[in-house]
Amino acid sequence: KQEVTQIPAALSVPEGENLVLNCSFTDSAIYNLQWFRQDPGKGLTSLLLIQSSQREQTSGRLNASLDKSSGRSTLYIAASQPGDSATYLCAVEGPNAGKSTFGDGTTLTVKP
Amino acid sequence: DAGVIQSPRHEVTEMGQEVTLRCKPISGHDYLFWYRQTMMRGLELLIYFNNNVPIDDSGMPEDRFSAKMPNASFSTLKIQPSEPRDSAVYFCASSLGQGRTDLTFAYEQYFGPGTRLTVT
């Protein structure tokens, strides 16, 4: 059974800092890993999707990496802003096609 | 496209009543997922469909829960009878999954806004 862990559970940083969120998974037979953002009381918004064959993806100030062999992914946020405050979840699809397992998320607070 | 559409957005019902949640996936997507989110258990996959066929319902908590997908543009999640512990936010998501068995393909899941269910 795939298990996904996100560390830390919560993070508070001053505006402008670069930060890293971590995601680890137990079964490396994955199809992809997806990072989501969730604002309070809202649905999930996809940020980045890394295919199994890729090592990283970038979108603006966000960079996600994937190391399948070690079962780890990181989400790097550059020059954080108060608008980045949200809960960030990672989801791993696999080993069963179509079946995704989510971590519990990291709640990020960026202070002005 | 309007994205994944869910209805109702909020539902308050009394214990023992039947609850039906509805979802319209993004047009053309062939995978549909139902998730439940609670503070205690996080986001859990309940069931997912591929081409309207249920593929894995191992996450459905018990027989009180059932899901159907009569066509490519509509799915329901029904709880009968409902209990207070069913209170949660229920999300529907869809993705395009052709070629999913090929590890070089990967498709994003798109989530609906969710239905907040409160059972009193």
mmCIF file of C-alpha atoms in Angstrom:
data_model
loop_
_atom_site.group_PDB
_atom_site.id
_atom_site.type_symbol
_atom_site.label_atom_id
_atom_site.label_comp_id
_atom_site.label_asym_id
_atom_site.label_seq_id
_atom_site.Cartn_x
_atom_site.Cartn_y
_atom_site.Cartn_z
ATOM 1 C CA LYS A 1 0.000 0.000 0.000
ATOM 2 C CA GLN A 2 1.397 3.364 -1.056
ATOM 3 C CA GLU A 3 2.003 5.806 1.783
ATOM 4 C CA VAL A 4 2.800 9.476 1.321
ATOM 5 C CA THR A 5 4.343 11.689 3.995
ATOM 6 C CA GLN A 6 4.821 15.430 3.933
ATOM 7 C CA ILE A 7 7.228 17.265 6.181
ATOM 8 C CA PRO A 8 6.883 19.725 7.798
ATOM 9 C CA ALA A 9 3.187 19.795 8.627
ATOM 10 C CA ALA A 10 3.332 23.574 8.985
ATOM 11 C CA LEU A 11 5.805 26.242 8.036
ATOM 12 C CA SER A 12 5.904 29.970 8.708
ATOM 13 C CA VAL A 13 8.385 32.216 6.904
ATOM 14 C CA PRO A 14 8.878 35.934 6.311
ATOM 15 C CA GLU A 15 8.105 37.309 2.894
ATOM 16 C CA GLY A 16 10.916 36.972 0.383
ATOM 17 C CA GLU A 17 12.391 33.764 1.709
ATOM 18 C CA ASN A 18 13.087 30.754 -0.484
ATOM 19 C CA LEU A 19 11.636 27.552 0.945
ATOM 20 C CA VAL A 20 11.413 23.822 0.344
ATOM 21 C CA LEU A 21 8.510 21.494 1.012
ATOM 22 C CA ASN A 22 9.138 17.773 1.205
ATOM 23 C CA CYS A 23 7.142 14.751 0.102
ATOM 24 C CA SER A 24 8.154 11.117 0.487
ATOM 25 C CA PHE A 25 6.468 7.934 -0.721
ATOM 26 C CA THR A 26 7.014 4.271 0.048
ATOM 27 C CA ASP A 27 6.465 2.544 -3.315
ATOM 28 C CA SER A 28 8.659 3.808 -6.147
ATOM 29 C CA ALA A 29 6.522 2.170 -8.881
ATOM 30 C CA ILE A 30 4.706 5.393 -9.693
ATOM 31 C CA TYR A 31 3.216 6.916 -12.828
ATOM 32 C CA ASN A 32 3.523 10.517 -11.728
ATOM 33 C CA LEU A 33 3.637 12.900 -8.804
ATOM 34 C CA GLN A 34 1.484 15.994 -8.639
ATOM 35 C CA TRP A 35 1.718 19.029 -6.363
ATOM 36 C CA PHE A 36 -1.480 20.849 -5.451
ATOM 37 C CA ARG A 37 -2.375 24.000 -3.618
ATOM 38 C CA GLN A 38 -5.471 24.268 -1.437
ATOM 39 C CA ASP A 39 -6.758 27.518 0.007
ATOM 40 C CA PRO A 40 -8.997 27.379 3.108
ATOM 41 C CA GLY A 41 -12.473 26.172 2.232
ATOM 42 C CA LYS A 42 -11.577 25.692 -1.410
ATOM 43 C CA GLY A 43 -10.794 22.880 -3.805
ATOM 44 C CA LEU A 44 -7.405 21.744 -5.000
ATOM 45 C CA THR A 45 -5.500 23.561 -7.718
ATOM 46 C CA SER A 46 -2.824 21.702 -9.644
ATOM 47 C CA LEU A 47 0.585 23.365 -9.522
ATOM 48 C CA LEU A 48 3.008 20.957 -11.135
ATOM 49 C CA LEU A 49 2.932 17.434 -12.503
ATOM 50 C CA ILE A 50 6.104 15.373 -12.792
ATOM 51 C CA GLN A 51 5.999 12.291 -14.960
ATOM 52 C CA SER A 52 7.704 9.145 -13.761
ATOM 53 C CA SER A 53 10.429 9.594 -16.384
ATOM 54 C CA GLN A 54 11.166 13.202 -15.422
ATOM 55 C CA ARG A 55 13.330 14.611 -12.663
ATOM 56 C CA GLU A 56 11.903 18.105 -12.355
ATOM 57 C CA GLN A 57 9.323 20.602 -13.530
ATOM 58 C CA THR A 58 9.257 24.368 -13.273
ATOM 59 C CA SER A 59 6.467 26.917 -13.333
ATOM 60 C CA GLY A 60 7.299 30.507 -12.498
ATOM 61 C CA ARG A 61 8.672 30.665 -8.961
ATOM 62 C CA LEU A 62 7.923 26.980 -8.384
ATOM 63 C CA ASN A 63 10.256 24.086 -9.036
ATOM 64 C CA ALA A 64 9.427 20.487 -8.239
ATOM 65 C CA SER A 65 11.915 17.643 -8.296
ATOM 66 C CA LEU A 66 11.427 13.902 -8.239
ATOM 67 C CA ASP A 67 13.809 11.161 -7.134
ATOM 68 C CA LYS A 68 11.924 7.926 -7.667
ATOM 69 C CA SER A 69 14.657 5.652 -6.394
ATOM 70 C CA SER A 70 14.691 7.330 -3.006
ATOM 71 C CA GLY A 71 10.949 7.959 -2.951
ATOM 72 C CA ARG A 72 11.222 11.714 -2.572
ATOM 73 C CA SER A 73 9.988 14.917 -4.125
ATOM 74 C CA THR A 74 10.590 18.516 -3.181
ATOM 75 C CA LEU A 75 8.684 21.675 -4.038
ATOM 76 C CA TYR A 76 10.885 24.747 -4.080
ATOM 77 C CA ILE A 77 9.227 28.155 -3.817
ATOM 78 C CA ALA A 78 11.433 31.122 -4.613
ATOM 79 C CA ALA A 79 10.944 34.592 -3.194
ATOM 80 C CA SER A 80 7.846 33.679 -1.202
ATOM 81 C CA GLN A 81 4.899 36.096 -1.050
ATOM 82 C CA PRO A 82 1.945 36.396 1.350
ATOM 83 C CA GLY A 83 -0.271 35.161 -1.494
ATOM 84 C CA ASP A 84 1.585 31.856 -1.384
ATOM 85 C CA SER A 85 -0.002 31.125 2.006
ATOM 86 C CA ALA A 86 -2.007 27.920 1.579
ATOM 87 C CA THR A 87 -1.807 24.187 2.157
ATOM 88 C CA TYR A 88 0.376 22.320 -0.322
ATOM 89 C CA LEU A 89 -0.379 18.667 -1.001
ATOM 90 C CA CYS A 90 1.515 16.107 -3.005
ATOM 91 C CA ALA A 91 -0.182 13.164 -4.657
ATOM 92 C CA VAL A 92 1.433 10.051 -6.051
ATOM 93 C CA GLU A 93 -0.248 7.944 -8.716
ATOM 94 C CA GLY A 94 0.796 4.318 -8.508
ATOM 95 C CA PRO A 95 1.562 1.529 -8.315
ATOM 96 C CA ASN A 96 -2.017 1.065 -9.556
ATOM 97 C CA ALA A 97 -2.800 3.147 -12.646
ATOM 98 C CA GLY A 98 -5.315 5.827 -11.844
ATOM 99 C CA LYS A 99 -5.063 5.452 -8.082
ATOM 100 C CA SER A 100 -3.536 8.452 -6.318
ATOM 101 C CA THR A 101 -2.468 8.678 -2.695
ATOM 102 C CA PHE A 102 -2.260 12.090 -1.072
ATOM 103 C CA GLY A 103 -0.051 13.345 1.707
ATOM 104 C CA ASP A 104 -1.568 15.278 4.609
ATOM 105 C CA GLY A 105 -0.116 18.526 3.293
ATOM 106 C CA THR A 106 2.136 21.306 4.501
ATOM 107 C CA THR A 107 0.391 24.484 5.638
ATOM 108 C CA LEU A 108 2.483 27.454 4.621
ATOM 109 C CA THR A 109 2.157 30.935 6.095
ATOM 110 C CA VAL A 110 4.161 33.750 4.537
ATOM 111 C CA LYS A 111 4.266 36.807 6.778
ATOM 112 C CA PRO A 112 4.448 40.284 5.243
ATOM 113 C CA ASP B 1 -14.395 24.494 -20.365
ATOM 114 C CA ALA B 2 -16.134 25.227 -17.070
ATOM 115 C CA GLY B 3 -14.030 22.722 -15.192
ATOM 116 C CA VAL B 4 -15.340 19.975 -12.958
ATOM 117 C CA ILE B 5 -18.791 20.879 -11.668
ATOM 118 C CA GLN B 6 -20.193 19.585 -8.395
ATOM 119 C CA SER B 7 -23.571 20.036 -6.814
ATOM 120 C CA PRO B 8 -24.735 20.890 -4.312
ATOM 121 C CA ARG B 9 -21.935 22.991 -2.847
ATOM 122 C CA HIS B 10 -23.312 22.601 0.662
ATOM 123 C CA GLU B 11 -25.620 19.968 2.068
ATOM 124 C CA VAL B 12 -27.011 19.760 5.566
ATOM 125 C CA THR B 13 -29.106 16.748 6.402
ATOM 126 C CA GLU B 14 -30.283 14.740 9.345
ATOM 127 C CA MET B 15 -28.942 11.359 10.300
ATOM 128 C CA GLY B 16 -30.687 8.569 8.435
ATOM 129 C CA GLN B 17 -31.510 10.600 5.353
ATOM 130 C CA GLU B 18 -30.299 9.773 1.866
ATOM 131 C CA VAL B 19 -27.742 12.109 0.360
ATOM 132 C CA THR B 20 -26.840 12.318 -3.321
ATOM 133 C CA LEU B 21 -23.822 14.240 -4.540
ATOM 134 C CA ARG B 22 -23.386 15.019 -8.213
ATOM 135 C CA CYS B 23 -20.444 15.578 -10.484
ATOM 136 C CA LYS B 24 -19.935 16.610 -14.089
ATOM 137 C CA PRO B 25 -16.370 15.945 -15.251
ATOM 138 C CA ILE B 26 -14.453 17.950 -17.811
ATOM 139 C CA SER B 27 -15.622 17.040 -21.285
ATOM 140 C CA GLY B 28 -13.395 14.425 -22.889
ATOM 141 C CA HIS B 29 -11.872 13.176 -19.654
ATOM 142 C CA ASP B 30 -12.103 9.426 -19.255
ATOM 143 C CA TYR B 31 -11.169 9.107 -15.583
ATOM 144 C CA LEU B 32 -13.380 10.269 -12.731
ATOM 145 C CA PHE B 33 -12.470 10.183 -9.053
ATOM 146 C CA TRP B 34 -14.426 10.682 -5.833
ATOM 147 C CA TYR B 35 -12.476 11.811 -2.772
ATOM 148 C CA ARG B 36 -13.399 12.638 0.796
ATOM 149 C CA GLN B 37 -11.490 15.124 2.932
ATOM 150 C CA THR B 38 -11.619 15.363 6.716
ATOM 151 C CA MET B 39 -9.329 16.875 9.294
ATOM 152 C CA MET B 40 -8.723 13.479 10.860
ATOM 153 C CA ARG B 41 -8.039 11.401 7.741
ATOM 154 C CA GLY B 42 -6.967 13.936 5.149
ATOM 155 C CA LEU B 43 -7.854 13.361 1.506
ATOM 156 C CA GLU B 44 -8.968 9.814 0.756
ATOM 157 C CA LEU B 45 -9.789 8.234 -2.580
ATOM 158 C CA LEU B 46 -13.202 6.579 -2.367
ATOM 159 C CA ILE B 47 -13.690 5.226 -5.882
ATOM 160 C CA TYR B 48 -12.620 5.904 -9.424
ATOM 161 C CA PHE B 49 -14.028 5.178 -12.851
ATOM 162 C CA ASN B 50 -12.431 4.712 -16.236
ATOM 163 C CA ASN B 51 -14.701 5.058 -19.263
ATOM 164 C CA ASN B 52 -17.720 4.983 -16.912
ATOM 165 C CA VAL B 53 -16.673 1.645 -15.385
ATOM 166 C CA PRO B 54 -15.762 1.474 -11.684
ATOM 167 C CA ILE B 55 -12.149 0.358 -11.429
ATOM 168 C CA ASP B 56 -11.376 0.485 -7.730
ATOM 169 C CA ASP B 57 -13.917 1.013 -4.962
ATOM 170 C CA SER B 58 -11.717 -0.221 -2.135
ATOM 171 C CA GLY B 59 -11.841 3.197 -0.517
ATOM 172 C CA MET B 60 -15.619 3.218 -0.118
ATOM 173 C CA PRO B 61 -16.047 3.072 3.657
ATOM 174 C CA GLU B 62 -19.053 0.771 3.807
ATOM 175 C CA ASP B 63 -22.140 -0.446 2.023
ATOM 176 C CA ARG B 64 -23.986 2.762 2.822
ATOM 177 C CA PHE B 65 -21.901 4.400 0.108
ATOM 178 C CA SER B 66 -22.501 3.802 -3.588
ATOM 179 C CA ALA B 67 -21.376 5.536 -6.754
ATOM 180 C CA LYS B 68 -22.557 5.413 -10.319
ATOM 181 C CA MET B 69 -21.472 6.828 -13.633
ATOM 182 C CA PRO B 70 -24.305 6.285 -16.109
ATOM 183 C CA ASN B 71 -22.543 8.231 -18.854
ATOM 184 C CA ALA B 72 -19.313 10.099 -19.570
ATOM 185 C CA SER B 73 -20.659 13.417 -18.350
ATOM 186 C CA PHE B 74 -22.295 12.553 -15.038
ATOM 187 C CA SER B 75 -21.583 10.703 -11.820
ATOM 188 C CA THR B 76 -23.301 10.416 -8.451
ATOM 189 C CA LEU B 77 -22.146 9.468 -4.989
ATOM 190 C CA LYS B 78 -24.948 8.350 -2.729
ATOM 191 C CA ILE B 79 -24.979 7.811 1.015
ATOM 192 C CA GLN B 80 -27.937 5.915 2.428
ATOM 193 C CA PRO B 81 -28.514 6.168 5.327
ATOM 194 C CA SER B 82 -26.263 9.059 6.265
ATOM 195 C CA GLU B 83 -24.508 9.287 9.643
ATOM 196 C CA PRO B 84 -22.789 12.190 11.459
ATOM 197 C CA ARG B 85 -19.382 10.628 10.820
ATOM 198 C CA ASP B 86 -19.978 11.068 7.090
ATOM 199 C CA SER B 87 -19.637 14.827 7.538
ATOM 200 C CA ALA B 88 -16.768 15.894 5.299
ATOM 201 C CA VAL B 89 -15.951 17.684 2.071
ATOM 202 C CA TYR B 90 -16.447 15.439 -0.932
ATOM 203 C CA PHE B 91 -14.442 16.208 -4.042
ATOM 204 C CA CYS B 92 -14.857 14.977 -7.565
ATOM 205 C CA ALA B 93 -11.898 15.072 -9.951
ATOM 206 C CA SER B 94 -11.336 14.064 -13.554
ATOM 207 C CA SER B 95 -8.402 13.466 -15.837
ATOM 208 C CA LEU B 96 -7.576 12.368 -19.321
ATOM 209 C CA GLY B 97 -5.929 8.999 -19.027
ATOM 210 C CA GLN B 98 -5.448 7.496 -22.458
ATOM 211 C CA GLY B 99 -2.194 5.621 -22.502
ATOM 212 C CA ARG B 100 -1.994 5.656 -18.735
ATOM 213 C CA THR B 101 -0.358 2.241 -18.636
ATOM 214 C CA ASP B 102 2.598 3.777 -20.473
ATOM 215 C CA LEU B 103 4.854 5.302 -17.867
ATOM 216 C CA THR B 104 5.828 8.100 -20.217
ATOM 217 C CA PHE B 105 2.313 9.499 -20.060
ATOM 218 C CA ALA B 106 0.990 11.464 -17.150
ATOM 219 C CA TYR B 107 -2.183 13.460 -16.855
ATOM 220 C CA GLU B 108 -3.205 16.036 -14.329
ATOM 221 C CA GLN B 109 -6.208 15.586 -12.111
ATOM 222 C CA TYR B 110 -8.594 18.519 -12.081
ATOM 223 C CA PHE B 111 -10.685 18.950 -8.970
ATOM 224 C CA GLY B 112 -14.148 20.339 -8.526
ATOM 225 C CA PRO B 113 -14.955 22.880 -5.792
ATOM 226 C CA GLY B 114 -16.270 20.182 -3.478
ATOM 227 C CA THR B 115 -19.494 19.525 -1.602
ATOM 228 C CA ARG B 116 -19.432 20.258 2.109
ATOM 229 C CA LEU B 117 -21.698 17.691 3.767
ATOM 230 C CA THR B 118 -22.929 18.103 7.313
ATOM 231 C CA VAL B 119 -24.971 15.319 8.861
ATOM 232 C CA THR B 120 -26.639 16.249 12.149
#
